Structures are given as C-alpha cells and as structure tokens.
Amino acid sequence: MLDYRVFTFLALYDEMNYRRTAQKLNMTQPGVTQHIHYLENYYGVKLFEYDGRTLSKTKNAERLKRYFDSIKAEEANIREKFIPTDTVHMTVGATKTIGEFVIVPEICSFLQTPNHNLDLIIDNTESLLHMLEKAEIDFAIIEGVFDKSKYGYHLCKKEAFVGVCAKSHPFANKTVTLEEIFSEDIVVRETYSGTRTLLHNAITDRGFSLDNFNRCTSVNNFSVICDLVANNRAITFAYEPISRCRDGLATFAVSDLQISGEFNFVYCNERIAKEKINMIFP
C-alpha cells in the first residue's frame, strides 16, 4: 500500500497549486507542504520549486511520478489476484480509430475463451493517459503523438495516414498538392485526439495551419465524419483502415505531405502490461 504522503505528491503534481491540493485532500496547506518536504528529504532531491510566483515540477518529480504510477499498477494487479476466481479480467483503453476500426478481431478472439472478460474504453489520447496514471486501465493502445518520456511503450504497428474523400470527389485515387487541399472543407477530430494532432503537426511543420482550409469542422465521432465525407461534404485525413469502413469512400495522396503514424501499446508498468497485452495480441 502506498504511503499517504505519496497521494499528496500525486495530487500536487496534478494541481500544481498548494491551496487547491489542500482543498482536494481536505487538509491544511502547511500539511501539504510538510508531506512534500518529507518526500524531498527522504529521496534527497527537490521535487517542486518556485520561479517567482509560478510553481513548477522538477525532472526528479517527473521521474518519481512515473515510478509511483508503476507502483499503483502493481498494487491494482495484486489486489485483483487476491480475488478468488479463475476469471481473467482486463480493462483496456484505445483511441477511437484503433477501438472502432482496428482491434475488433483481436478482441473477439480473446472473448472466445469463456472465462475471459474485458472492459474496452474508447476515448481520446489525453483521457486515456490520465486513466493510465490513475491505474484505471491496464494498458492503452494509442495512435499518434504522446509524451514518450512519461510512459512505458512499445510499437504495435505503423499505419499510413492518408487523405479520405468520397469516391465521386475529384481527389479520389489521385495525388494532389498541399495548396489544392486548402480549397476544401475539412472535417477533423476534436482537440487532443491523436489523429488531429498528427495532421496539425504535419501541416504546421510546412508553415500552414488548419485555418488555411476553406472551412474546418470538428467532430468527435468517426462514424459521423465518414458519413459527411462519403456524402461529398468535406475531406478528412485518417489512418488507412478508416477508408474501408464505407463503400462510398476513397483515398488520395498529397505530394508533399506523406505521413505515417504509430499505434503504440502504452503503460505504466511494463511487466504487468506485457503479460496482459500478450493475452490479447499474441
């Protein structure tokens, strides 16, 4: 069981404010300070420091946070094993492209064994990483960009990130220029989603932004995005498997915008996560 001062550290790490942390934990602000000083003395490092009135975390705090997240995953795993049952239960997170279009065959195969139970949570990258840190999921499968210095991870697969349009669209099955696509309406995922971040980074690297498109619409559901695109209302960019989810969709390439993205297994505790990953993705 984690020391109660560890939970004070984790709360301050999230809040980055001593007063809000004290309110969140229903304790006094000097009490929070005392807990942090205890940990700093115990580990012999500075965890938080002020630059004027701004509180910031040190590299040592980031290192300690990752260690505590790993321990939380260990504790959740051992508590699960204390329950007398032969049932195998997992809670897995997946970003929306992966959850809706990529991993269904593996999930079906895992559930063919009668004592296998699974909770699949499909959400955006930011939410899944937060759940991972809270030990609310065993591991996540995440598309695109995330801070690899904060989590354990290994590659699941690489996938082409392509333009998607209606089969009747002039771009269908062609290669066009970057300037040509800016004359179009585009539908993108919500802020913090992996696919939106991947597209945003690729475009900004070339000196443009989503504002350069004729119109940019944000939709947090890929089924709706595919319907809009299939009805020739807009274009989008997505991982190649999505283009196969509707008969009316086609792909196109952009001559100076070749993108591929990673699907990664992401976790806080490598030993526990790999054991569970291998049961679903042997």
Coordinates of C-alpha atoms in Angstrom, one line a residue:
M1 CA 0.0 0.0 0.0
L2 CA 1.3 3.4 -1.0
D3 CA 2.3 5.8 1.8
Y4 CA -0.4 8.6 2.3
R5 CA 2.3 11.2 1.5
V6 CA 2.6 9.8 -2.0
F7 CA -1.0 10.6 -2.7
T8 CA -0.3 14.2 -1.5
F9 CA 2.6 14.3 -4.0
L10 CA 0.4 13.0 -6.8
A11 CA -2.4 15.5 -6.1
L12 CA 0.1 18.4 -6.1
Y13 CA 1.6 17.1 -9.3
D14 CA -1.8 17.3 -10.9
E15 CA -3.0 20.5 -9.4
M16 CA 0.4 22.4 -9.3
N17 CA -1.1 24.6 -6.5
Y18 CA -0.7 24.0 -2.8
R19 CA -4.0 25.7 -1.9
R20 CA -6.1 23.6 -4.4
T21 CA -4.3 20.5 -3.4
A22 CA -5.1 21.1 0.3
Q23 CA -8.8 21.6 -0.6
K24 CA -8.8 18.5 -2.8
L25 CA -7.4 16.3 0.0
N26 CA -9.3 18.1 2.8
M27 CA -6.2 19.0 4.7
T28 CA -4.3 22.2 5.6
Q29 CA -1.9 23.9 3.2
P30 CA 1.0 23.5 5.7
G31 CA 0.2 19.8 5.9
V32 CA 0.7 19.5 2.1
T33 CA 4.0 21.4 2.4
Q34 CA 5.1 19.0 5.2
H35 CA 4.3 15.9 3.2
I36 CA 6.3 17.3 0.2
H37 CA 9.2 18.2 2.4
Y38 CA 9.2 14.7 3.9
L39 CA 9.5 13.1 0.4
E40 CA 12.2 15.6 -0.7
N41 CA 14.2 14.7 2.4
Y42 CA 13.6 11.0 2.0
Y43 CA 14.7 10.9 -1.6
G44 CA 17.3 13.7 -1.3
V45 CA 16.0 15.7 -4.2
K46 CA 14.0 18.8 -4.9
L47 CA 10.5 18.0 -6.4
F48 CA 8.8 21.3 -6.8
E49 CA 10.2 24.9 -7.0
Y50 CA 9.0 28.4 -7.5
D51 CA 10.0 30.8 -10.3
G52 CA 8.6 34.0 -8.8
R53 CA 5.1 33.0 -8.0
T54 CA 4.9 30.1 -10.5
L55 CA 5.2 26.6 -9.1
S56 CA 7.0 24.1 -11.4
K57 CA 7.9 20.5 -11.2
T58 CA 11.5 19.3 -11.4
K59 CA 12.8 16.5 -13.6
N60 CA 13.1 14.5 -10.4
A61 CA 9.4 15.0 -9.7
E62 CA 8.6 13.7 -13.2
R63 CA 10.8 10.6 -12.6
L64 CA 9.2 10.0 -9.2
K65 CA 5.7 10.4 -10.7
R66 CA 6.4 7.7 -13.3
Y67 CA 7.7 5.4 -10.5
F68 CA 4.6 5.9 -8.3
D69 CA 2.3 5.2 -11.3
S70 CA 4.2 1.9 -11.9
I71 CA 3.7 1.0 -8.2
K72 CA 0.0 1.9 -8.4
A73 CA -0.4 -0.5 -11.4
E74 CA 1.4 -3.2 -9.3
E75 CA -1.0 -2.7 -6.4
A76 CA -4.0 -2.8 -8.6
N77 CA -2.8 -6.1 -10.1
I78 CA -2.1 -7.8 -6.8
R79 CA -5.5 -6.7 -5.4
E80 CA -7.1 -8.3 -8.5
K81 CA -5.2 -11.5 -7.9
F82 CA -6.4 -11.7 -4.3
I83 CA -10.0 -12.2 -5.6
P84 CA -10.7 -16.0 -5.6
T85 CA -11.8 -16.6 -9.2
D86 CA -10.5 -18.2 -12.4
T87 CA -11.8 -15.4 -14.5
V88 CA -9.4 -13.3 -16.4
H89 CA -10.5 -9.7 -16.5
M90 CA -8.8 -6.8 -18.2
T91 CA -9.6 -3.1 -18.7
V92 CA -8.1 -1.8 -21.9
G93 CA -8.1 1.7 -23.4
A94 CA -8.0 2.5 -27.1
T95 CA -8.1 5.7 -29.0
K96 CA -11.0 6.0 -31.3
T97 CA -9.5 4.9 -34.7
I98 CA -8.0 1.8 -33.1
G99 CA -11.0 0.9 -30.9
E100 CA -13.5 1.3 -33.7
F101 CA -11.6 0.1 -36.8
V102 CA -8.5 -1.9 -35.9
I103 CA -8.6 -4.2 -32.9
V104 CA -12.1 -5.8 -33.1
P105 CA -10.7 -9.1 -34.5
E106 CA -8.3 -9.5 -31.6
I107 CA -11.0 -8.6 -29.0
C108 CA -13.3 -11.2 -30.5
S109 CA -10.6 -13.8 -30.4
F110 CA -9.8 -13.0 -26.7
L111 CA -13.5 -13.3 -25.7
Q112 CA -13.9 -16.7 -27.3
T113 CA -12.5 -18.1 -24.1
P114 CA -15.4 -18.4 -21.7
N115 CA -13.5 -17.1 -18.6
H116 CA -12.1 -14.1 -20.4
N117 CA -13.8 -10.8 -19.5
L118 CA -12.9 -7.4 -20.9
D119 CA -13.9 -3.7 -20.5
L120 CA -12.9 -1.7 -23.5
I121 CA -12.8 2.1 -23.1
I122 CA -12.6 4.1 -26.3
D123 CA -11.6 7.7 -25.7
N124 CA -9.1 10.4 -26.8
T125 CA -5.4 10.2 -26.0
E126 CA -5.4 12.7 -23.1
S127 CA -8.2 10.9 -21.3
L128 CA -6.6 7.5 -21.7
L129 CA -3.3 8.7 -20.4
H130 CA -5.0 10.2 -17.4
M131 CA -6.8 6.9 -16.7
L132 CA -3.5 5.1 -17.1
E133 CA -1.8 7.2 -14.5
K134 CA -4.7 6.5 -12.1
A135 CA -4.4 2.8 -12.7
E136 CA -7.9 2.7 -14.0
I137 CA -6.9 0.8 -17.1
D138 CA -4.3 -2.0 -17.6
F139 CA -2.8 -0.6 -20.8
A140 CA -3.8 1.7 -23.7
I141 CA -3.4 1.4 -27.4
I142 CA -2.7 4.9 -28.7
E143 CA -2.4 6.3 -32.2
G144 CA -0.1 9.2 -33.0
V145 CA 1.7 11.5 -30.7
F146 CA 2.1 11.3 -26.9
D147 CA 4.9 12.2 -24.4
K148 CA 7.1 9.1 -24.6
S149 CA 9.3 10.3 -21.7
K150 CA 6.4 9.8 -19.2
Y151 CA 5.2 6.3 -20.1
G152 CA 6.4 2.8 -21.0
Y153 CA 5.5 1.8 -24.5
H154 CA 6.3 -0.4 -27.4
L155 CA 5.2 -0.4 -31.1
C156 CA 2.0 -2.2 -32.0
K157 CA 2.1 -1.3 -35.7
K158 CA 2.7 1.5 -38.2
E159 CA -0.1 2.7 -40.4
A160 CA -0.3 5.1 -43.4
F161 CA -2.2 8.4 -42.7
V162 CA -4.0 9.3 -45.9
G163 CA -6.4 11.7 -47.3
V164 CA -10.0 10.4 -47.4
C165 CA -12.8 11.7 -49.7
A166 CA -15.9 10.5 -51.5
K167 CA -15.5 8.2 -54.5
S168 CA -17.1 11.0 -56.6
H169 CA -14.7 13.6 -55.3
P170 CA -12.1 15.0 -57.9
F171 CA -9.3 13.9 -55.5
A172 CA -10.3 10.3 -55.4
N173 CA -7.4 7.9 -56.0
K174 CA -5.2 10.8 -57.1
T175 CA -2.1 12.7 -55.9
V176 CA -2.7 16.4 -55.3
T177 CA -0.7 19.3 -53.9
L178 CA -0.9 20.8 -50.5
E179 CA -2.2 24.0 -51.9
E180 CA -5.1 22.2 -53.6
I181 CA -6.4 20.7 -50.4
F182 CA -6.7 24.1 -48.8
S183 CA -9.5 25.0 -51.1
E184 CA -11.6 22.2 -49.5
D185 CA -13.8 21.9 -46.4
I186 CA -12.1 19.5 -43.9
V187 CA -13.6 17.5 -41.0
V188 CA -11.2 16.7 -38.2
R189 CA -11.4 15.1 -34.8
E190 CA -11.6 17.0 -31.5
T191 CA -8.7 18.8 -29.8
Y192 CA -6.3 16.3 -28.1
S193 CA -7.2 13.4 -30.4
G194 CA -4.2 11.6 -31.9
T195 CA -5.3 12.0 -35.5
R196 CA -5.9 15.7 -35.2
T197 CA -2.5 16.2 -33.5
L198 CA -0.8 14.2 -36.2
L199 CA -2.4 16.3 -39.0
H200 CA -1.8 19.5 -37.2
N201 CA 1.9 18.8 -36.6
A202 CA 2.4 17.8 -40.3
I203 CA 0.8 21.0 -41.6
T204 CA 2.4 23.4 -39.2
D205 CA 5.8 21.9 -40.0
R206 CA 5.2 23.2 -43.5
G207 CA 4.2 26.7 -42.3
F208 CA 0.4 26.3 -42.5
S209 CA -2.5 25.6 -40.1
L210 CA -6.0 24.2 -40.1
D211 CA -7.2 27.7 -40.6
N212 CA -5.8 27.6 -44.2
F213 CA -8.6 25.2 -45.2
N214 CA -11.8 26.7 -46.7
R215 CA -13.7 25.5 -43.6
C216 CA -12.7 23.3 -40.7
T217 CA -15.3 21.3 -38.8
S218 CA -14.5 19.4 -35.6
V219 CA -16.4 16.1 -34.9
N220 CA -15.6 13.7 -32.2
N221 CA -17.2 10.7 -33.8
F222 CA -15.6 8.9 -36.8
S223 CA -18.8 7.4 -38.0
V224 CA -20.3 10.9 -38.4
I225 CA -17.0 12.0 -40.1
C226 CA -17.2 9.2 -42.6
D227 CA -20.9 10.0 -43.3
L228 CA -20.0 13.6 -44.0
V229 CA -17.1 12.7 -46.3
A230 CA -19.0 9.9 -48.1
N231 CA -21.7 12.4 -48.9
N232 CA -19.1 14.7 -50.5
R233 CA -19.5 17.3 -47.9
A234 CA -15.8 17.5 -47.0
I235 CA -12.4 15.7 -47.0
T236 CA -10.6 14.3 -44.0
F237 CA -7.3 12.7 -43.1
A238 CA -7.2 9.4 -41.2
Y239 CA -5.5 6.1 -40.9
E240 CA -6.0 3.9 -44.0
P241 CA -8.3 1.3 -42.3
I242 CA -11.0 4.0 -41.9
S243 CA -11.2 4.4 -45.7
R244 CA -12.6 0.8 -45.8
C245 CA -15.5 1.4 -43.4
R246 CA -17.8 2.9 -46.1
D247 CA -18.4 1.8 -49.7
G248 CA -18.5 5.4 -50.8
L249 CA -15.0 6.4 -49.6
A250 CA -11.8 6.6 -51.5
T251 CA -8.3 7.8 -50.6
F252 CA -6.0 10.4 -52.1
A253 CA -2.3 11.3 -51.5
V254 CA -0.7 14.7 -51.1
S255 CA 2.6 15.0 -52.9
D256 CA 4.4 17.0 -50.2
L257 CA 2.6 15.6 -47.2
Q258 CA 3.4 11.9 -46.7
I259 CA 2.5 10.9 -43.2
S260 CA 2.6 7.6 -41.3
G261 CA 1.7 7.2 -37.7
E262 CA 2.4 4.7 -34.9
F263 CA -0.1 2.6 -32.9
N264 CA 1.7 2.0 -29.6
F265 CA 0.9 -0.1 -26.5
V266 CA 1.3 2.4 -23.6
Y267 CA 1.5 1.5 -19.9
C268 CA 2.9 2.5 -16.6
N269 CA 4.2 -0.9 -15.5
E270 CA 5.9 -2.9 -18.3
R271 CA 5.9 -6.3 -16.6
I272 CA 2.2 -6.3 -15.9
A273 CA 1.2 -4.7 -19.1
K274 CA 3.2 -7.0 -21.4
E275 CA 1.7 -10.1 -19.7
K276 CA -1.8 -8.8 -20.4
I277 CA -1.0 -7.5 -23.9
N278 CA 0.3 -10.9 -24.9
M279 CA -3.0 -12.5 -24.0
I280 CA -4.9 -10.3 -26.5
F281 CA -2.2 -9.7 -29.1
P282 CA -0.1 -12.9 -29.0

